[in-house]
PDB file of C-alpha atoms in Angstrom:
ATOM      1  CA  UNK X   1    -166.568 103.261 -69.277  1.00 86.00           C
ATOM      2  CA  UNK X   2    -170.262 104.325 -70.263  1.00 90.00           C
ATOM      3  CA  UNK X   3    -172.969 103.401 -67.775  1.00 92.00           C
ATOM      4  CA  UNK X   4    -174.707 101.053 -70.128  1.00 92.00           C
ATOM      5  CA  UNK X   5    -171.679  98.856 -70.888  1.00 93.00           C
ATOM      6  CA  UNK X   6    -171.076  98.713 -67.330  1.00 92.00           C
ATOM      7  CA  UNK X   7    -174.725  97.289 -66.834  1.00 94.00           C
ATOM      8  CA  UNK X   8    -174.165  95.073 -69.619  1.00 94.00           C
ATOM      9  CA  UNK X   9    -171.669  92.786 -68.316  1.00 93.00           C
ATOM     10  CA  UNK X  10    -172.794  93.349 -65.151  1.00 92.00           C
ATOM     11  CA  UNK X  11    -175.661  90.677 -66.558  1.00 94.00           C
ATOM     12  CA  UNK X  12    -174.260  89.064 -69.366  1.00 93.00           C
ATOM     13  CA  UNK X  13    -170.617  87.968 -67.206  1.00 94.00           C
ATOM     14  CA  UNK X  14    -168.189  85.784 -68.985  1.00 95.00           C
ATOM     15  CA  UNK X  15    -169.025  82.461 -67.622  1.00 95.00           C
ATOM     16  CA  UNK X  16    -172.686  82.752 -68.454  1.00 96.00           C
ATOM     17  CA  UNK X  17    -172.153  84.202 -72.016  1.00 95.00           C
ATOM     18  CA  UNK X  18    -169.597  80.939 -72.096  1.00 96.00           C
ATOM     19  CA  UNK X  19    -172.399  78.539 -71.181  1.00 96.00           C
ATOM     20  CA  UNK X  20    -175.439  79.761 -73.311  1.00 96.00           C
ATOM     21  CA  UNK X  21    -172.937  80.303 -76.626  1.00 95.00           C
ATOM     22  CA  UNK X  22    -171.171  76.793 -75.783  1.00 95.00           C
ATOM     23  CA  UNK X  23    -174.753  75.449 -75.118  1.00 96.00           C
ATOM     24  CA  UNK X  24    -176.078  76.477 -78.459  1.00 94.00           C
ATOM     25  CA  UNK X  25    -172.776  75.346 -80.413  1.00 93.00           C
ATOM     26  CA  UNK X  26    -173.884  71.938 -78.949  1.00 92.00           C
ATOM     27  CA  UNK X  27    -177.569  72.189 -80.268  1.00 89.00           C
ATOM     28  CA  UNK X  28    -175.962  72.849 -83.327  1.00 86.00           C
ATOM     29  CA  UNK X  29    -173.836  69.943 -83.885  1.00 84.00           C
ATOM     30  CA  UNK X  30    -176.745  67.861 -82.649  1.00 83.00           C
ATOM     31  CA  UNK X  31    -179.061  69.406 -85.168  1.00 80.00           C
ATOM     32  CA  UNK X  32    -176.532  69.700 -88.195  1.00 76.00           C
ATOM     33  CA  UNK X  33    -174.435  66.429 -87.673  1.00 70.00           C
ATOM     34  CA  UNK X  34    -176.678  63.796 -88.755  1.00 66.00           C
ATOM     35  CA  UNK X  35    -177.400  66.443 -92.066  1.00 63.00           C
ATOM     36  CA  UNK X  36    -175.505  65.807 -95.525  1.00 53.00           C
ATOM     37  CA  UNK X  37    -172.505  68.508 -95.294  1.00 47.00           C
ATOM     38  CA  UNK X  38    -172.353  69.327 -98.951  1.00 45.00           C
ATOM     39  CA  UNK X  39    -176.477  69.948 -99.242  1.00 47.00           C
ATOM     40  CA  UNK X  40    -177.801  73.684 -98.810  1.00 46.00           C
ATOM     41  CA  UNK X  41    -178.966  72.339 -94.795  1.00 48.00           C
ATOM     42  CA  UNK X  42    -175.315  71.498 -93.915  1.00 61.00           C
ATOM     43  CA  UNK X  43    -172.866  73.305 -91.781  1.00 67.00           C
ATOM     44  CA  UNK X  44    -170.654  74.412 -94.785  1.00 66.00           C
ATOM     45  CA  UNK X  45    -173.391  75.849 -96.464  1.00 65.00           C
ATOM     46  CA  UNK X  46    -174.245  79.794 -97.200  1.00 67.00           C
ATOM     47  CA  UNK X  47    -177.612  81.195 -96.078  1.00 70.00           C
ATOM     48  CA  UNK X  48    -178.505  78.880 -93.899  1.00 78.00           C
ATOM     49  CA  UNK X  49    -179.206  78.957 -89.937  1.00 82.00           C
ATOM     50  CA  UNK X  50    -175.599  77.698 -88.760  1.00 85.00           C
ATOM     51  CA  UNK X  51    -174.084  80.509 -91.079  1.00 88.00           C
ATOM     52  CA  UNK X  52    -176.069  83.192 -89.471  1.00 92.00           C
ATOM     53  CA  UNK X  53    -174.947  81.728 -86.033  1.00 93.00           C
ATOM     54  CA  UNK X  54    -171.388  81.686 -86.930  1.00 93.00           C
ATOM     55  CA  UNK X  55    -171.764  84.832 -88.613  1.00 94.00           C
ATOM     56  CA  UNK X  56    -173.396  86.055 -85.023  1.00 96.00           C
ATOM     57  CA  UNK X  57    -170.776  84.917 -83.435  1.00 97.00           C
ATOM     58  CA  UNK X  58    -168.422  86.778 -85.481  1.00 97.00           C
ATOM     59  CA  UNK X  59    -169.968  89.883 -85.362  1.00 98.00           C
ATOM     60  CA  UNK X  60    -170.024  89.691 -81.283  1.00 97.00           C
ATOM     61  CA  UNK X  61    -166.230  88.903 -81.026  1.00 98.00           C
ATOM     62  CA  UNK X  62    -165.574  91.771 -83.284  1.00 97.00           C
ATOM     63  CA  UNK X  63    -167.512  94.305 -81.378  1.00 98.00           C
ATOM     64  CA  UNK X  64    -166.513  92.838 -78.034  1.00 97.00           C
ATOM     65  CA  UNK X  65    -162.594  93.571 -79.351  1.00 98.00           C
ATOM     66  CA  UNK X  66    -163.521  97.378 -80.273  1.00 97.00           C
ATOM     67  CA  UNK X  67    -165.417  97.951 -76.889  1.00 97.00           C
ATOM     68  CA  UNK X  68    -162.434  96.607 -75.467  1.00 96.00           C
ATOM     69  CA  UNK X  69    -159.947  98.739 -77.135  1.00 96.00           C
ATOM     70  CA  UNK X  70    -161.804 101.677 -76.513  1.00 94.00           C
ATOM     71  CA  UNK X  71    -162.710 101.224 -72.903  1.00 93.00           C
ATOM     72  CA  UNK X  72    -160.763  98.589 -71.189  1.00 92.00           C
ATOM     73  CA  UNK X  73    -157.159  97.588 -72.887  1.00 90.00           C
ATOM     74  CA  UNK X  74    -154.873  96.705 -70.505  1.00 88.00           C
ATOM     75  CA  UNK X  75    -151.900  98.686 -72.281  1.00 88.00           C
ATOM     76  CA  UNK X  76    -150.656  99.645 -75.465  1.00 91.00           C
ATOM     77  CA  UNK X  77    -151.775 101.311 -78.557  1.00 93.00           C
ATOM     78  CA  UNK X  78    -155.401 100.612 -79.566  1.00 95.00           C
ATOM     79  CA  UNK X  79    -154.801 100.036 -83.313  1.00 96.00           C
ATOM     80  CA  UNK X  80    -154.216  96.257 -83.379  1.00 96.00           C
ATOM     81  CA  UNK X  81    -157.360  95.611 -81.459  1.00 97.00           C
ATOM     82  CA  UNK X  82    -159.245  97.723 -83.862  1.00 97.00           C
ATOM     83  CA  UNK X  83    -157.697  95.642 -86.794  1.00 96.00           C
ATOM     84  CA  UNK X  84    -158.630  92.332 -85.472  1.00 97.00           C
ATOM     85  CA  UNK X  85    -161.909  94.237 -84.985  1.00 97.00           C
ATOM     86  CA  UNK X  86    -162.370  94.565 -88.221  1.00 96.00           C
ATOM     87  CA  UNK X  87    -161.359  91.565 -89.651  1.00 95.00           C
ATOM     88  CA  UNK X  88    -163.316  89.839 -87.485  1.00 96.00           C
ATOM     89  CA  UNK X  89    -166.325  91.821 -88.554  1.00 97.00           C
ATOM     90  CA  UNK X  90    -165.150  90.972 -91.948  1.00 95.00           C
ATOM     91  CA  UNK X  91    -165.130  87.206 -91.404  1.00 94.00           C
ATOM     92  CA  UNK X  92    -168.459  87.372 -90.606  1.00 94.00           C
ATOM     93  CA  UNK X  93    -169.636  89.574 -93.858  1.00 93.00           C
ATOM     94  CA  UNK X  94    -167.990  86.409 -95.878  1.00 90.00           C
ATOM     95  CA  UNK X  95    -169.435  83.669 -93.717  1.00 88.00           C
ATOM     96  CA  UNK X  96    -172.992  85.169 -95.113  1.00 88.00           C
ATOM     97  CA  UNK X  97    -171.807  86.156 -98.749  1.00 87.00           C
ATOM     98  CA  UNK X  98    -169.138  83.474 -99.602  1.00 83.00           C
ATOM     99  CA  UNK X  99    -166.678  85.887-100.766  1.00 87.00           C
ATOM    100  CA  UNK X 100    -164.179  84.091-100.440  1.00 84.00           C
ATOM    101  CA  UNK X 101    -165.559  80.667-102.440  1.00 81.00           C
ATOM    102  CA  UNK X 102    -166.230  83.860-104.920  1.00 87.00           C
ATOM    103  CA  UNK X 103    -162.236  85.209-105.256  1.00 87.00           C
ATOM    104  CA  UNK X 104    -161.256  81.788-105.695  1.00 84.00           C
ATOM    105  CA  UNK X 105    -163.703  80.362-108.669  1.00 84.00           C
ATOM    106  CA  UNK X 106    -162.758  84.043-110.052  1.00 89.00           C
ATOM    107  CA  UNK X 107    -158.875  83.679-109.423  1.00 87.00           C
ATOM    108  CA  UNK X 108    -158.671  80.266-109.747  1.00 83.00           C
ATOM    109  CA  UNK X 109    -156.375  80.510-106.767  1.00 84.00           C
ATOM    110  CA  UNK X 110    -156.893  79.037-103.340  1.00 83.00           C
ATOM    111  CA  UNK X 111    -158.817  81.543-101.132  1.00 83.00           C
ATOM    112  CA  UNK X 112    -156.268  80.670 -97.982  1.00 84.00           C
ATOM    113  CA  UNK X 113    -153.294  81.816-100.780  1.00 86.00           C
ATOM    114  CA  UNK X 114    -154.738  84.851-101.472  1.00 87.00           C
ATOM    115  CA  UNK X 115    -155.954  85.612 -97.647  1.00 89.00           C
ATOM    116  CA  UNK X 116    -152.362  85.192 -96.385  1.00 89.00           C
ATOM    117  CA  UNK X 117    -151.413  88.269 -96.492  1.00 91.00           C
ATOM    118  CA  UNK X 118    -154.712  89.285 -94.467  1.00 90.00           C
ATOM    119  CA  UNK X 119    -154.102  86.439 -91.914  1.00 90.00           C
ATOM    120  CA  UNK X 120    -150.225  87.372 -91.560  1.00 93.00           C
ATOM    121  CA  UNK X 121    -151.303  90.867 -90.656  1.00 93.00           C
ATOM    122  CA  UNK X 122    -153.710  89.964 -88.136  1.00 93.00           C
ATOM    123  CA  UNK X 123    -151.691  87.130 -86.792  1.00 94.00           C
ATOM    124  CA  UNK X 124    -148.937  90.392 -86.236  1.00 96.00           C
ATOM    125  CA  UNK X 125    -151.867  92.051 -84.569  1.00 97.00           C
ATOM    126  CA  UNK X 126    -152.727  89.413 -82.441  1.00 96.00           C
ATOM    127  CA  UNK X 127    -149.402  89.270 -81.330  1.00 97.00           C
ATOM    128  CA  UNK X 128    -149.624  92.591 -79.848  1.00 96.00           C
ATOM    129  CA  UNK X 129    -153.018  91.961 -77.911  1.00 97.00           C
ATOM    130  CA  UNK X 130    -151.444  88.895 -76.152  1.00 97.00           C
ATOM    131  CA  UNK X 131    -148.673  90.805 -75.137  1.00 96.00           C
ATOM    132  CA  UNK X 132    -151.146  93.280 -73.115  1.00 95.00           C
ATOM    133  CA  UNK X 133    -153.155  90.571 -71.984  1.00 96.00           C
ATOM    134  CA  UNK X 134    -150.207  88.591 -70.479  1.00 94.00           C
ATOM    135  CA  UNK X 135    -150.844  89.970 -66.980  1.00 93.00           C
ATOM    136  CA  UNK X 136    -154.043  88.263 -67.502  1.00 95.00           C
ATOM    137  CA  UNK X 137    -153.332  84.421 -67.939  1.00 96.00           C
ATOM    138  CA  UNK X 138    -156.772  82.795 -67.876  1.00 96.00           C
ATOM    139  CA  UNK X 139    -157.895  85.440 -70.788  1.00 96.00           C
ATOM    140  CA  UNK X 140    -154.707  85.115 -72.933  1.00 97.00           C
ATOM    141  CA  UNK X 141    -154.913  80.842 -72.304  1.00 97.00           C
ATOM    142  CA  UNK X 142    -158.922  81.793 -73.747  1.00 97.00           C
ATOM    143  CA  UNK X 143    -157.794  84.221 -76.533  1.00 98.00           C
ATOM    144  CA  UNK X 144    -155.055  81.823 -77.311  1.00 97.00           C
ATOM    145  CA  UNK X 145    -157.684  78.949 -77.259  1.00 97.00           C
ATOM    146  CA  UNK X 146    -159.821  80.941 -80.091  1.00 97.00           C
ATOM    147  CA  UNK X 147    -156.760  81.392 -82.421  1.00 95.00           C
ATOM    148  CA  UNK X 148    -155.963  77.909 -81.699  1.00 96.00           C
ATOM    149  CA  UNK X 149    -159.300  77.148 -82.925  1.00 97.00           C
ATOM    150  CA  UNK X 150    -159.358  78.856 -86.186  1.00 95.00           C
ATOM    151  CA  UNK X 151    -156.411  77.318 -87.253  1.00 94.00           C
ATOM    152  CA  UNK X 152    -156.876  73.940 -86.556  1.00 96.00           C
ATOM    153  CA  UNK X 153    -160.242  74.753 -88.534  1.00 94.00           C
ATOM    154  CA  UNK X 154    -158.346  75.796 -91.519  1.00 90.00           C
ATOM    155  CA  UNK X 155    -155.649  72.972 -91.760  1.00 91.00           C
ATOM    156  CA  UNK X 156    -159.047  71.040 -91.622  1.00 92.00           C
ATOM    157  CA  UNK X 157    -160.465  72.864 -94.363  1.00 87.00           C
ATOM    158  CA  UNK X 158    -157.206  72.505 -96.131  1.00 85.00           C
ATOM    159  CA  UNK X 159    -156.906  68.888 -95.747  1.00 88.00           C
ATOM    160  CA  UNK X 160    -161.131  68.176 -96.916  1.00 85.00           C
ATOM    161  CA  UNK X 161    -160.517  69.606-100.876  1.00 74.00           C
ATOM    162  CA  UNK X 162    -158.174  68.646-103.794  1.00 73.00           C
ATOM    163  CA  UNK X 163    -159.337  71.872-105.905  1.00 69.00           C
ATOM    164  CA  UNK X 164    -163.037  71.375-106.549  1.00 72.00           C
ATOM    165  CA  UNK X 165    -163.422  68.029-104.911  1.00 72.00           C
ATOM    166  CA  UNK X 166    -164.554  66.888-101.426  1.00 74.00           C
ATOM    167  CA  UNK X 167    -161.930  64.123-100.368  1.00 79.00           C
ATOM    168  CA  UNK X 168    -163.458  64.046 -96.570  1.00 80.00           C
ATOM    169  CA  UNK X 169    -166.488  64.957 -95.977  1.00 77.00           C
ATOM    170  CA  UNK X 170    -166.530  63.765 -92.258  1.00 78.00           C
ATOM    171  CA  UNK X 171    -164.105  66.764 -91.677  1.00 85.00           C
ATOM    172  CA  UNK X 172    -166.350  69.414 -92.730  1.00 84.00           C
ATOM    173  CA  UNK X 173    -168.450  68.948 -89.069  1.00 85.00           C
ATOM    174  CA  UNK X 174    -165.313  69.203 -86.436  1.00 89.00           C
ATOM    175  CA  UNK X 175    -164.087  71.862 -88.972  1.00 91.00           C
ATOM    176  CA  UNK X 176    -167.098  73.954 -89.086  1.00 90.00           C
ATOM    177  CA  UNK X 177    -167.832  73.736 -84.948  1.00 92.00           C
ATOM    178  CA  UNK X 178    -164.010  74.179 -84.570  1.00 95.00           C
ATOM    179  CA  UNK X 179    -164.371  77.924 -86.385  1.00 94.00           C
ATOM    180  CA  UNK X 180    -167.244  78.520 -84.077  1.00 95.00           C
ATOM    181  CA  UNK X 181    -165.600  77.623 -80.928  1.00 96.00           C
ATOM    182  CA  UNK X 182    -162.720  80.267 -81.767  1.00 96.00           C
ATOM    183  CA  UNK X 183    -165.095  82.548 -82.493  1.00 97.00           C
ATOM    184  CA  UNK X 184    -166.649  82.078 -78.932  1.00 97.00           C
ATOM    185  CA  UNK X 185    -163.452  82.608 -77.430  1.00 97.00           C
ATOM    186  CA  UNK X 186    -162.600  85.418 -79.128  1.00 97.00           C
ATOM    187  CA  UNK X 187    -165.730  87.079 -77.987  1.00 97.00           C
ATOM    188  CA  UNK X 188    -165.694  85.657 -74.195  1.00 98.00           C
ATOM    189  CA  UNK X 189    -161.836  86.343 -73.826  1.00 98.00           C
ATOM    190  CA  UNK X 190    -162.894  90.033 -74.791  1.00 97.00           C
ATOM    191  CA  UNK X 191    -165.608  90.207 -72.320  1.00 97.00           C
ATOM    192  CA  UNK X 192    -163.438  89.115 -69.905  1.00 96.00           C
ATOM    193  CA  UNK X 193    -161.438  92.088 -70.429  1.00 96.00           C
ATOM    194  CA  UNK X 194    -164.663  94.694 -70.634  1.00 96.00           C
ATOM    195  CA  UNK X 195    -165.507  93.230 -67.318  1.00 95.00           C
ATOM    196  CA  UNK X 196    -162.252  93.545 -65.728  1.00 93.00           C
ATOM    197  CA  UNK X 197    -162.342  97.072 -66.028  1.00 92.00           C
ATOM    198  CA  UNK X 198    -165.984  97.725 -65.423  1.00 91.00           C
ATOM    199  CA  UNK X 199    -165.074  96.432 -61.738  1.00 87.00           C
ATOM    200  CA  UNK X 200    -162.486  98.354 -61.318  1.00 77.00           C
ATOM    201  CA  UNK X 201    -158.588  97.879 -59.496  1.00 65.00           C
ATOM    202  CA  UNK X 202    -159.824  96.330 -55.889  1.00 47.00           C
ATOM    203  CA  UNK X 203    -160.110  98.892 -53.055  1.00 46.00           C
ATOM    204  CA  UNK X 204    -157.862  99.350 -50.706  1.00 47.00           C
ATOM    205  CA  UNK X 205    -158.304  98.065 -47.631  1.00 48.00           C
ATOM    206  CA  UNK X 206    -158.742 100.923 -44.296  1.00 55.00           C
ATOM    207  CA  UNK X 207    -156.294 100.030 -41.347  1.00 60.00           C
ATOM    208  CA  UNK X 208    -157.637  96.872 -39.264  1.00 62.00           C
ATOM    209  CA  UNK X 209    -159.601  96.457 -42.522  1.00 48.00           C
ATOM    210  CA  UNK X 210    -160.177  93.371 -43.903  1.00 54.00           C
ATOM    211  CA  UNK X 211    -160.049  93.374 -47.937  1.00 46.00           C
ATOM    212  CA  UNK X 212    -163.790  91.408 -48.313  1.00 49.00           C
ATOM    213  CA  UNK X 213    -165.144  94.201 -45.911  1.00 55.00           C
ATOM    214  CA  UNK X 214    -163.196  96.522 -47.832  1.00 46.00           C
ATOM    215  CA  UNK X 215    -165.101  95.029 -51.120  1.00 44.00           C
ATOM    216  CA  UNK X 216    -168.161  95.547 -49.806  1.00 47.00           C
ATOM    217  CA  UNK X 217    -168.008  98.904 -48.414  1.00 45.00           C
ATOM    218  CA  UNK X 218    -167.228 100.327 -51.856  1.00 42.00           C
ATOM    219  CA  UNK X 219    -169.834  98.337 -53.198  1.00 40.00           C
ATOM    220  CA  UNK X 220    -172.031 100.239 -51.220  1.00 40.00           C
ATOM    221  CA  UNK X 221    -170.706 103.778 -51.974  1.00 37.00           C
TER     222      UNK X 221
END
């Protein structure tokens, strides 16, 4: 694992990424909740400060999955992980742009129709990364959690339109923090797994040798 990764979760660990990302997901709802959803300063809205967050957040799970397939999978081939990857870093090229608001005035088909396809694939994918993390409960329960997430987000989503018009409105909130909160997940269960293998397998312990003393001798070597 380069040097500079290794220094990089050395600082930004799990837990604290977890708390200043969870943190700011909070100052968001605060912020955004008392706005009107369907105006250009609500949480659904394109271009606006919440979409470059969740866009952010996006873009950090995805490149927290390819550092992890590339330096620290537990097993298996790397080619799943790079496809989530991608479509991760895809999601977050539409949360900006709208394409997929785009395909479906175009189409005239429901965007979650014509993204099945997409979502089976990477659902297939995802598959394969919880089978190598299963030796790793807490981080498959967090990567679970993130999928979780995103799909509860999208029944939500599902559930708010009839076509072009906005039955609930009061869903669009829990809806839009709910695809955040995967996203978070995504990106902490990932740097879970970076930092995993930046420490290392513990050391073994020297005969007599307690295993904290045998911690913190190779700490110091």
């Amino acid at each position: 694992m380069p040097k500079p990764l290794r220094r990089f979760v050395s600082v930004v660990t799990p837990a604290r990424a977890a708390g200043a990302v969870f943190a700011m997901i909070a100052l968001v709802a605060i912020v955004y909740v008392r706005r009107e959803s369907a105006a250009d300063t609500g949480l659904d809205a394109e271009g606006n400060e919440a979409a470059y967050f969740s866009a952010l957040l996006l873009v950090s799970a995805g490149a927290f999955v390819a550092l992890a397939a590339r330096h620290a999978r537990p097993e298996g081939p790397a080619v799943p992980w790079y496809v989530v990857s991608v479509l991760l870093l895809t999601m977050a090229a539409d949360e900006l742009l709208g394409w997929h608001e785009t395909l479906e005035r175009r189409t005239g088909v429901d965007w979650q129709l014509l993204y099945g396809p997409v979502v089976v694939a990477a659902g297939v994918c995802a598959l394969r990364m919880m089978w190598a993390l299963r030796a790793r409960p807490r981080v498959l329960a967090t990567f679970v959690g993130g999928g979780t997430a995103w799909l509860v987000a999208q029944v939500l989503e599902k559930v708010q339109w009839s076509g072009d018009t906005l039955l609930h409105p009061g869903l669009i909130v829990p809806e839009e923090l709910l695809e955040m909160t995967g996203s978070a997940l995504f990106g902490v269960a990932m740097l879970a797994v970076i930092d995993s293998a930046a420490r290392g397998p513990a050391p073994a312990a020297q005969p007599g040798e307690s295993p904290s003393n045998a911690s913190a001798r190779a700490s110091t070597t």
